[in-house]
Amino acid sequence: MLGLMVALMAAGLSRMSVMNENLEAIVGTHNAKMALVWEMRHAARERAMLLSHMVHAADPFDRDELRQRFSGHAGLFIQARTGLVASGLSSQERVYLDDSMLLARQGESAQNAVLLLLDEGKLDAAQHLLYRQVVPVQNQVMAQLTLMLEFQQEATRIAQDKAKRAFQDALRLMLVFGLLTLLVGSLVASYVIRRASAIETELHQEKEHAQITLRSIGDAVISTDEHGAVTFLNPVAERMTDWTDGDARGKALTDVLHLTAEGSEDPVETALDPLQIGAWVESCGDSSQLTARNGRRYAVELTASPIHAPDGRIMGATLVLRDVTSSRELSRQLSWAASHDALTRLINRTEFERRLEWLLQDARTLRREHALLYLDLDQFKIVNDTCGHVAGDELLRQLTARLAEKMRSSDSLGRLGGDEFGLLLENCPLDKAADMAEMLRSTVAQFRFMWENKPFDVGVSIGMAPITADSGTAAQLLSTVDAACYVAKDKGRNQVHIFEPDDQETTQRTGEMSWSQQLSQAIQEDRLLLYAQKVMPLAAHCGQKPHLEILVRMVGEAGQLVPPMSFIPAAERYGMMPALDRWVIRNVLARLSRRPAVSVDSSCAINLSGQSLGDKAMLPYILAQFEQTGVPPQHVCFEITETAAVANLRAAAEFIQTLRDPGCHFSLDDFGSGMSSFGYLRQLNVDYLKIDGAFVRNMREDATDRAMVEAINNIGHVMGLRTIAEYVEDAATAELLLGMGVDYAQGYAIHRPEPLTDDFILLLDGRPSGAARPPPAPVCGNG
């Protein structure tokens, strides 16, 4: 094969060399000829130009110098012609040369005649002869030489074409030789394949070893023989074990590879039996750690494969160890973050609820008793509001660290919200849990937080309930202890309240929490209804018009109608009144925007809670609703309670004045219930005083209540306010109120609340609705 390939290359190169030499010789000859022709053309052209200069030169010396140069170029012309003849001319080239020489001789005689005329000083005759005979002949000479140049160029091109064809012939020859070589190579390859099968047994072990090593090149690779002695360590294995390949060879695997279970010092058995390699690796698992000879540890994942001989016999094993220290640490961090609170490092709500579910299941199956505590910090908001969230966070960190010191190893303390925590006491009866709760309360009470040299005292309210087989679901249990915690807050804070099956306070609180959730969902699903109750003038022909007080009802999930006293207390306790007030304002104004124009004096009364008065976003919201619906503000009267107004007198006064400016009316509801001084009325610019129904209801039997009603009515009139008596439930009470001069009455004796419809709202226009009942005859006083 090698000899044939050398012969092929030698023949091809020899052929190429010959072609190249021939092409160079041909091209060199033609180039030399063309150079000589160019010299002849140049000499002839220069003689013609010099002769032209001579016939025009007036100075004899200049003519003499030009004549010498003229004679010199004649020598160059003859020399180039001699060289051209000596280079060997083809017949056609000789024809061109002979024609040019004949013309040159003819021109030479004419040139000599011009020179004689110049010698005689006959310049005009010389010029005439030059242009009539010499120049035409010279042009013919140049034309003949140009033809010879073109012929030489064509001859060069023909020689190149011949060389190209010769090159192609050489390629064909080499292709033929290549095919022959391929044929011979195929025969040799067939022989090699048959020969390779004979030595396959010798190469099989090395082949499999190389393949496994290459696949594992990025990990630590350790190979052993059938006896478990180390035969190979790759560079990664050397780094991770701190053994060199040379030192480890021949040593037992147990001397080189030290594996322990992660998080434990118990060694993993590494006495390798290649026959049991699969079971051994499975027993190591994916949570092993490798300890190097220098003491450094790596978290590793281990895989191993036996090395088989061609007959199936196991000849050793290869172990691959992957360093997963970083990924396993990241996995631990992610797992920790998923179940812990980053600020306090306690378990989070999700993990807390999971452990609570486990304790509930344990209580049901093993009948063991555990305890659940709900902790809510007192006065935490003061630190947060006065010093900022950074101080609040630091308070939580310090306090939870102190609480964690009091825990047993089996207890679980978790952060459930901002300043709310849960504690699971495993296998702890209620009496011991109560002691634990009291100890935690005392710990928090004794804790003093310092921030920027300012001391802060905090407390904790704790709700507690047992975890038994009868505790219900985790959600119900959390709701119970949450309610118990709020009972502790209601009793004065910094207390522990234990839930018991007959605990009415906690049951009421739990019910309120349930109502708050139902109300929130009803607002989202628009399951609220507007009702209205008439407020009627007592005196006939007094010029005062009736108006409506807007009330609200909730439609339960089963479609039942829920009265306001079922959900309003929960809404007030859990801060949901602003959302409820927004819903009422939005829907009442939308309803009023669809009715015909009414008189300016008529209005609808909408109740506003004390929470809404303190909501900074409520005032812009109300103004935006007026602008969107186009309802004149004069048609709306907002009712606020006396206690809410007095609680923040300045804010209430600003709120009232801002809405009175565009035309809204205001009514002070439940007046007299707060037993406050009448002096604050000067600061509240209201239109109506609503006398608390607690006085009106019993005024016929109770002289004190009657005196209170009369006093409130008189003071209201003195201040230019109209008075409204609530809870008027019979005609006799209405008659007493009329006699006192009370302006309006509201109650079941006047009108029972009914759904607010577009038809019913026409009452504001002075047209009675079919659903409305006229007030009792004594009320109107017209018999």
Short mmCIF file of C-alpha atoms in Angstrom, two decimals, residues 322-502:
data_model
loop_
_atom_site.label_atom_id
_atom_site.label_comp_id
_atom_site.label_asym_id
_atom_site.label_seq_id
_atom_site.Cartn_x
_atom_site.Cartn_y
_atom_site.Cartn_z
CA ARG A 322 -19.38 13.40 42.26
CA ASP A 323 -18.70 16.41 44.50
CA VAL A 324 -22.15 17.80 45.40
CA THR A 325 -21.08 19.89 48.39
CA SER A 326 -22.31 23.18 46.93
CA SER A 327 -25.56 21.85 45.49
CA ARG A 328 -26.43 19.94 48.66
CA GLU A 329 -25.76 23.05 50.79
CA LEU A 330 -27.96 25.10 48.45
CA SER A 331 -30.67 22.46 48.71
CA ARG A 332 -30.50 22.63 52.50
CA GLN A 333 -30.75 26.41 52.40
CA LEU A 334 -33.76 26.32 50.09
CA SER A 335 -35.42 23.68 52.24
CA TRP A 336 -34.78 25.76 55.35
CA ALA A 337 -36.09 28.93 53.70
CA ALA A 338 -39.27 27.15 52.63
CA SER A 339 -40.10 26.24 56.21
CA HIS A 340 -38.61 29.09 58.27
CA ASP A 341 -39.03 32.81 58.78
CA ALA A 342 -35.93 34.68 57.62
CA LEU A 343 -36.18 37.42 60.26
CA THR A 344 -36.66 35.39 63.45
CA ARG A 345 -35.33 32.05 62.13
CA LEU A 346 -38.42 30.37 63.58
CA ILE A 347 -40.55 28.01 61.56
CA ASN A 348 -43.05 29.78 59.31
CA ARG A 349 -46.82 29.40 59.20
CA THR A 350 -46.77 26.65 56.56
CA GLU A 351 -44.39 24.48 58.57
CA PHE A 352 -46.26 25.29 61.79
CA GLU A 353 -49.57 24.15 60.30
CA ARG A 354 -47.90 20.96 59.01
CA ARG A 355 -46.62 20.13 62.51
CA LEU A 356 -50.02 20.97 63.99
CA GLU A 357 -51.65 18.51 61.58
CA TRP A 358 -49.15 15.87 62.69
CA LEU A 359 -49.95 16.48 66.38
CA LEU A 360 -53.69 16.30 65.66
CA GLN A 361 -53.19 12.96 63.90
CA ASP A 362 -51.05 11.78 66.82
CA ALA A 363 -53.77 12.81 69.29
CA ARG A 364 -56.39 10.85 67.35
CA THR A 365 -54.36 7.68 66.90
CA LEU A 366 -52.39 7.47 70.17
CA ARG A 367 -54.86 9.41 72.36
CA ARG A 368 -52.10 11.69 73.60
CA GLU A 369 -52.72 15.29 74.65
CA HIS A 370 -50.78 18.26 73.33
CA ALA A 371 -51.28 22.01 73.60
CA LEU A 372 -51.45 24.94 71.17
CA LEU A 373 -50.61 28.52 72.19
CA TYR A 374 -51.27 31.68 70.19
CA LEU A 375 -49.11 34.67 71.20
CA ASP A 376 -49.79 38.27 70.12
CA LEU A 377 -47.37 40.97 71.26
CA ASP A 378 -48.81 44.02 73.01
CA GLN A 379 -47.42 47.51 72.30
CA PHE A 380 -45.37 46.23 69.35
CA LYS A 381 -47.03 48.76 67.04
CA ILE A 382 -45.73 51.60 69.23
CA VAL A 383 -42.12 50.55 68.58
CA ASN A 384 -42.78 50.07 64.88
CA ASP A 385 -44.53 53.44 64.46
CA THR A 386 -42.19 55.54 66.59
CA CYS A 387 -38.82 54.00 65.71
CA GLY A 388 -39.43 52.40 62.31
CA HIS A 389 -39.50 48.89 60.97
CA VAL A 390 -35.78 48.38 61.56
CA ALA A 391 -36.35 48.75 65.28
CA GLY A 392 -39.41 46.52 65.10
CA ASP A 393 -37.43 43.82 63.34
CA GLU A 394 -34.66 43.99 65.93
CA LEU A 395 -37.24 43.73 68.73
CA LEU A 396 -38.68 40.59 67.17
CA ARG A 397 -35.21 39.05 66.78
CA GLN A 398 -34.21 39.68 70.40
CA LEU A 399 -37.53 38.64 71.89
CA THR A 400 -37.91 35.42 69.86
CA ALA A 401 -34.33 34.44 70.74
CA ARG A 402 -35.20 34.84 74.42
CA LEU A 403 -38.43 32.83 74.01
CA ALA A 404 -36.61 30.07 72.12
CA GLU A 405 -34.31 29.60 75.14
CA LYS A 406 -37.36 28.59 77.20
CA MET A 407 -38.49 25.89 74.78
CA ARG A 408 -38.08 22.17 75.17
CA SER A 409 -36.43 20.30 72.32
CA SER A 410 -39.81 18.82 71.35
CA ASP A 411 -41.62 22.19 71.27
CA SER A 412 -42.23 24.13 68.05
CA LEU A 413 -42.28 27.93 68.11
CA GLY A 414 -43.32 29.55 64.85
CA ARG A 415 -44.01 33.02 63.47
CA LEU A 416 -47.56 33.17 62.10
CA GLY A 417 -47.75 36.87 61.21
CA GLY A 418 -46.16 40.25 61.87
CA ASP A 419 -46.16 40.10 65.68
CA GLU A 420 -48.14 36.87 66.08
CA PHE A 421 -46.56 33.56 67.07
CA GLY A 422 -47.71 30.00 67.62
CA LEU A 423 -46.32 27.41 70.02
CA LEU A 424 -46.88 23.65 69.85
CA LEU A 425 -46.23 21.81 73.12
CA GLU A 426 -45.89 18.13 72.32
CA ASN A 427 -47.11 15.58 74.86
CA CYS A 428 -48.05 18.33 77.32
CA PRO A 429 -51.25 18.30 79.43
CA LEU A 430 -53.25 21.49 79.78
CA ASP A 431 -52.11 22.32 83.33
CA LYS A 432 -48.41 22.11 82.40
CA ALA A 433 -49.14 24.07 79.23
CA ALA A 434 -50.75 26.78 81.38
CA ASP A 435 -47.56 26.97 83.46
CA MET A 436 -45.54 27.25 80.28
CA ALA A 437 -47.80 30.03 78.99
CA GLU A 438 -47.50 31.96 82.22
CA MET A 439 -43.72 31.56 82.17
CA LEU A 440 -43.62 32.95 78.59
CA ARG A 441 -45.88 35.85 79.53
CA SER A 442 -43.61 36.66 82.45
CA THR A 443 -40.52 36.42 80.24
CA VAL A 444 -41.94 38.93 77.78
CA ALA A 445 -43.12 41.23 80.57
CA GLN A 446 -39.60 41.29 82.06
CA PHE A 447 -37.99 41.98 78.67
CA ARG A 448 -37.03 45.62 78.07
CA PHE A 449 -36.10 46.66 74.55
CA MET A 450 -33.60 49.50 74.07
CA TRP A 451 -33.44 51.49 70.84
CA GLU A 452 -31.35 54.63 70.51
CA ASN A 453 -31.20 54.90 74.31
CA LYS A 454 -34.98 54.73 74.58
CA PRO A 455 -36.49 51.88 76.64
CA PHE A 456 -39.66 50.13 75.51
CA ASP A 457 -41.79 47.68 77.47
CA VAL A 458 -43.81 45.06 75.64
CA GLY A 459 -46.28 42.47 76.73
CA VAL A 460 -47.93 39.44 75.21
CA SER A 461 -51.51 38.20 75.15
CA ILE A 462 -51.75 34.41 74.94
CA GLY A 463 -54.62 32.23 73.87
CA MET A 464 -54.33 28.51 74.62
CA ALA A 465 -56.26 25.37 73.74
CA PRO A 466 -55.62 21.62 74.19
CA ILE A 467 -54.94 19.39 71.19
CA THR A 468 -57.01 16.25 71.66
CA ALA A 469 -58.82 13.73 69.54
CA ASP A 470 -61.88 16.00 69.65
CA SER A 471 -60.13 19.22 68.60
CA GLY A 472 -61.47 19.28 65.05
CA THR A 473 -59.37 20.49 62.13
CA ALA A 474 -56.18 22.50 62.28
CA ALA A 475 -57.97 25.55 60.87
CA GLN A 476 -60.67 25.33 63.55
CA LEU A 477 -58.09 24.95 66.29
CA LEU A 478 -56.09 27.96 65.07
CA SER A 479 -59.29 29.99 64.90
CA THR A 480 -60.11 28.96 68.48
CA VAL A 481 -56.75 29.99 69.97
CA ASP A 482 -56.80 33.20 67.91
CA ALA A 483 -60.16 34.05 69.45
CA ALA A 484 -58.90 33.10 72.91
CA CYS A 485 -55.92 35.42 72.40
CA TYR A 486 -58.26 38.30 71.53
CA VAL A 487 -60.30 37.57 74.65
CA ALA A 488 -57.07 37.97 76.62
CA LYS A 489 -56.52 41.32 74.90
CA ASP A 490 -60.07 42.42 75.65
CA LYS A 491 -59.50 41.64 79.34
CA GLY A 492 -56.67 44.14 79.53
CA ARG A 493 -53.78 42.56 77.56
CA ASN A 494 -50.69 40.82 78.95
CA GLN A 495 -52.84 37.88 80.06
CA VAL A 496 -53.35 34.18 79.29
CA HIS A 497 -56.79 32.93 78.31
CA ILE A 498 -57.40 29.16 78.20
CA PHE A 499 -60.15 27.89 75.94
CA GLU A 500 -62.54 25.38 77.43
CA PRO A 501 -65.53 23.66 75.80
CA ASP A 502 -68.06 25.95 77.60
#
